[in-house]
XYZ file of C-alpha atoms in Angstrom:
301
model
C -135.152 61.596 12.516
C -133.093 58.635 11.409
C -130.672 59.136 8.556
C -131.476 57.528 5.230
C -128.391 55.262 5.450
C -129.499 53.905 8.834
C -132.994 53.248 7.511
C -131.493 51.460 4.528
C -129.371 49.252 6.799
C -132.446 48.352 8.852
C -134.354 47.436 5.696
C -131.500 45.203 4.562
C -131.384 43.574 7.995
C -135.134 42.970 7.949
C -134.908 41.561 4.447
C -132.171 39.123 5.432
C -134.158 38.050 8.506
C -137.211 37.294 6.351
C -135.045 35.352 3.875
C -133.125 33.528 6.640
C -135.487 30.482 6.902
C -135.167 29.843 3.168
C -131.399 30.436 3.221
C -130.968 27.982 6.095
C -133.148 25.426 4.336
C -131.120 25.836 1.152
C -127.767 25.513 2.937
C -128.806 22.543 5.097
C -131.040 20.571 2.736
C -129.746 21.486 -0.741
C -126.229 22.924 -0.914
C -124.914 20.804 1.984
C -126.032 17.427 0.561
C -124.873 18.573 -2.884
C -121.326 19.183 -1.686
C -121.306 15.980 0.359
C -122.436 13.949 -2.656
C -119.590 15.404 -4.744
C -117.103 14.276 -2.104
C -118.717 10.843 -1.669
C -118.579 10.219 -5.412
C -114.787 10.011 -5.024
C -114.968 7.589 -2.114
C -115.850 4.013 -1.255
C -118.636 4.360 1.284
C -120.981 1.668 2.579
C -122.771 3.732 5.266
C -121.502 1.445 8.051
C -117.853 2.476 7.747
C -116.189 5.864 7.210
C -115.787 6.874 3.543
C -112.451 5.977 1.973
C -111.115 8.266 -0.755
C -110.470 6.343 -4.000
C -110.275 9.153 -6.555
C -111.900 8.483 -9.915
C -112.297 4.739 -9.381
C -116.107 4.930 -9.096
C -116.325 6.700 -12.453
C -113.954 4.205 -14.086
C -116.002 1.317 -12.730
C -119.206 2.882 -14.059
C -118.050 2.717 -17.650
C -117.102 -0.953 -17.214
C -120.441 -1.836 -15.603
C -122.832 -3.550 -18.069
C -125.839 -2.746 -15.874
C -124.931 0.951 -16.013
C -125.139 0.869 -19.810
C -128.288 -1.258 -19.699
C -130.008 1.212 -17.356
C -128.877 4.114 -19.527
C -130.249 2.408 -22.659
C -133.588 1.698 -20.955
C -133.878 5.315 -19.850
C -132.969 6.731 -23.268
C -135.582 4.401 -24.788
C -138.203 5.962 -22.535
C -137.029 9.449 -23.499
C -137.010 8.780 -27.248
C -140.352 6.931 -27.323
C -142.195 7.968 -24.170
C -141.692 11.746 -24.285
C -143.029 12.191 -27.881
C -145.994 9.903 -27.098
C -146.834 11.952 -24.008
C -146.531 15.218 -25.949
C -148.759 13.983 -28.794
C -151.424 12.583 -26.450
C -151.473 15.631 -24.175
C -151.512 18.093 -27.085
C -154.206 16.117 -28.905
C -156.462 16.056 -25.842
C -155.881 19.787 -25.312
C -156.961 20.486 -28.901
C -160.122 18.435 -28.399
C -160.934 20.222 -25.143
C -160.178 23.694 -26.477
C -163.844 24.374 -27.213
C -166.591 26.191 -25.381
C -169.361 23.651 -24.847
C -171.699 22.981 -21.984
C -170.034 20.670 -19.488
C -166.548 20.945 -21.048
C -165.067 21.794 -17.634
C -166.123 18.348 -16.403
C -164.303 16.634 -19.271
C -161.188 18.700 -18.576
C -161.310 17.665 -14.926
C -161.724 13.987 -15.874
C -158.664 14.057 -18.146
C -156.648 15.997 -15.565
C -157.504 13.704 -12.646
C -155.004 10.864 -13.424
C -152.081 13.305 -13.334
C -152.753 14.182 -9.684
C -153.297 10.581 -8.615
C -150.284 9.410 -6.544
C -147.853 7.413 -8.684
C -147.943 4.509 -6.225
C -151.728 4.244 -6.504
C -151.557 4.579 -10.295
C -148.921 1.849 -10.473
C -151.068 -0.556 -8.464
C -154.058 0.257 -10.669
C -152.051 -0.438 -13.821
C -150.795 -3.701 -12.351
C -154.434 -4.819 -12.436
C -155.102 -3.332 -15.865
C -152.048 -5.000 -17.422
C -152.429 -8.391 -15.755
C -152.059 -11.000 -18.487
C -154.749 -13.328 -17.093
C -157.571 -11.135 -15.785
C -156.515 -7.566 -16.638
C -159.002 -5.154 -18.187
C -156.795 -4.506 -21.229
C -156.284 -8.140 -22.237
C -159.919 -8.949 -21.465
C -160.994 -6.166 -23.806
C -158.617 -7.379 -26.524
C -159.985 -10.920 -26.111
C -163.481 -9.636 -26.938
C -162.141 -8.827 -30.416
C -160.321 -12.142 -30.747
C -156.905 -10.666 -29.979
C -154.613 -12.435 -27.536
C -152.934 -9.755 -25.454
C -149.260 -10.024 -24.507
C -147.906 -10.626 -21.040
C -147.292 -6.910 -20.661
C -145.120 -6.727 -17.552
C -143.440 -10.132 -17.848
C -142.281 -9.824 -21.456
C -139.095 -7.763 -22.076
C -140.475 -6.681 -25.452
C -143.580 -5.107 -23.911
C -142.621 -3.996 -20.397
C -141.276 -0.542 -21.324
C -144.176 0.057 -23.719
C -146.606 -0.787 -20.909
C -145.034 1.893 -18.706
C -145.186 4.350 -21.626
C -148.942 3.645 -21.914
C -149.318 4.412 -18.236
C -147.414 7.687 -18.768
C -149.760 8.656 -21.606
C -152.718 8.001 -19.280
C -151.203 10.538 -16.871
C -150.790 13.243 -19.533
C -153.424 15.481 -17.948
C -150.899 17.825 -16.358
C -149.255 18.596 -19.686
C -152.695 18.772 -21.294
C -153.634 21.589 -18.930
C -150.469 23.516 -19.842
C -151.182 23.094 -23.563
C -154.757 24.187 -23.007
C -153.563 27.367 -21.304
C -151.232 27.997 -24.244
C -154.041 27.461 -26.764
C -156.253 29.893 -24.863
C -153.509 32.500 -25.208
C -153.535 32.459 -29.021
C -155.328 35.604 -30.283
C -158.567 34.746 -32.076
C -157.852 37.549 -34.572
C -155.107 35.436 -36.152
C -157.568 32.684 -37.028
C -160.157 35.206 -38.234
C -157.636 36.896 -40.527
C -156.520 33.524 -41.906
C -160.137 32.512 -42.608
C -160.729 35.748 -44.477
C -157.694 34.890 -46.636
C -159.221 31.477 -47.349
C -156.968 29.366 -45.096
C -158.156 25.854 -44.277
C -158.075 23.966 -40.998
C -154.686 22.309 -41.569
C -153.088 25.523 -42.768
C -154.259 27.349 -39.641
C -152.988 24.484 -37.477
C -149.480 24.407 -38.986
C -149.084 28.148 -39.593
C -150.784 29.597 -36.515
C -151.408 27.027 -33.772
C -148.030 25.254 -33.844
C -145.848 28.427 -33.992
C -147.896 30.157 -31.279
C -147.873 27.090 -29.018
C -144.180 26.311 -29.642
C -142.939 27.902 -26.366
C -145.338 25.622 -24.478
C -144.171 22.617 -26.514
C -140.584 23.551 -25.723
C -141.293 23.809 -21.987
C -143.052 20.440 -21.873
C -140.280 18.858 -23.931
C -137.609 20.021 -21.478
C -139.625 18.997 -18.424
C -140.576 15.680 -20.042
C -136.941 14.753 -20.720
C -135.868 15.698 -17.190
C -138.792 13.837 -15.634
C -138.252 10.710 -17.745
C -134.590 10.510 -16.759
C -135.793 10.343 -13.158
C -138.384 7.602 -13.696
C -138.343 5.189 -10.766
C -141.608 4.478 -8.944
C -143.408 2.695 -11.775
C -140.582 0.222 -12.316
C -140.024 -0.259 -8.588
C -143.658 -1.214 -7.951
C -144.772 -2.783 -11.230
C -141.781 -4.760 -12.496
C -138.956 -4.625 -9.953
C -136.620 -3.698 -12.807
C -137.478 -6.844 -14.782
C -138.090 -8.840 -16.737
C -134.432 -9.448 -17.637
C -133.548 -5.894 -16.562
C -135.747 -4.480 -19.348
C -137.146 -1.834 -16.947
C -133.976 -1.300 -14.936
C -133.985 2.461 -15.384
C -131.081 4.694 -14.421
C -132.485 6.051 -11.160
C -133.717 2.583 -10.184
C -130.196 1.202 -10.606
C -128.849 4.184 -8.677
C -131.337 3.418 -5.899
C -130.266 -0.243 -5.821
C -126.607 0.709 -5.484
C -127.340 3.161 -2.697
C -129.928 1.342 -0.586
C -129.723 -2.325 -1.606
C -125.969 -2.790 -2.128
C -124.912 0.097 0.199
C -122.505 1.426 -2.418
C -123.191 5.072 -1.607
C -120.050 6.411 -3.260
C -120.858 4.551 -6.466
C -124.447 5.819 -6.349
C -123.230 9.414 -5.886
C -121.019 9.095 -8.971
C -124.060 7.831 -10.905
C -126.050 10.842 -9.683
C -123.442 13.259 -11.006
C -123.263 11.471 -14.345
C -127.059 11.830 -14.520
C -126.752 15.530 -13.723
C -124.255 16.003 -16.563
C -126.438 14.079 -19.036
C -129.501 16.181 -18.210
C -127.427 19.380 -18.310
C -126.021 18.581 -21.768
C -129.385 17.530 -23.224
C -131.076 20.648 -21.833
C -128.328 22.890 -23.219
C -128.720 21.259 -26.653
C -132.474 21.845 -26.560
C -131.981 25.511 -25.691
C -129.424 25.823 -28.492
C -131.841 24.330 -31.041
C -134.853 26.250 -29.726
C -134.141 29.316 -31.874
C -134.806 27.190 -34.986
C -138.376 26.228 -34.114
C -139.630 28.107 -31.053
C -141.484 31.313 -31.856
C -141.582 34.198 -29.375
C -143.715 37.245 -29.985
C -140.956 39.453 -28.620
C -138.577 37.865 -31.109
C -136.120 36.771 -28.423
C -135.053 33.112 -28.215
C -134.467 31.548 -24.784
C -131.010 32.030 -23.319
C -129.076 28.808 -22.691
């Protein structure tokens, strides 16, 4: 009979063998590129020639680059305006669909469907919808005597047009909110009704506190996702007009694959990482002030 220590060693060996494919994938496709990108961010590298170490020059150049600041402003605009709009729309739809009626599952599926439509296909669809001459949106506005703007060719409207498209794709977040609403105990509402609470009181004193962890999750994911916005601008506007939709990742992409400034693009990627890290840490720090957990434990930053 094998000793217990030998059996334990065999179990460890088997465990490592089962985990080996994931470990190899992580080392080759995640950790490896991560370390290479750190090194390249300190080099001048154009893909065609070997990288040349230049220290912090890429980072110094970034802060003198007007397009860097423009792309950062455009992205922060989307975060400040687009993320709250998406949260409000998704949460509002979830509240409307949080009922038990015949056929409600069909309505939930209809609202969820845009979120699983490929972004490329959605972007092409919204190119048609937002067309200034024959688009559905401007044609509808014209029926009421309203002259619609040139959505994607006007710097004042281009970012708002992309925000509208994002709200149309709020079905994924809606489903998460709906799951959170389903998890609120019905006894809380029943007890509040017995005490004479009205609809708004129940919403602000029961629904919002109980759904706050879900709101917090979608807020974090929304900020991270918005900082990585790329496809919509690439297909719908090409970063225009007048760089009004030149978002951070789009400018990073241009530096890497249009201008072949890979070292510069890597430095932009690490600046983006630091921005997201700081904003996420701030959100976790503030979470204890408004996020309610039944266990009474705030999230750990």
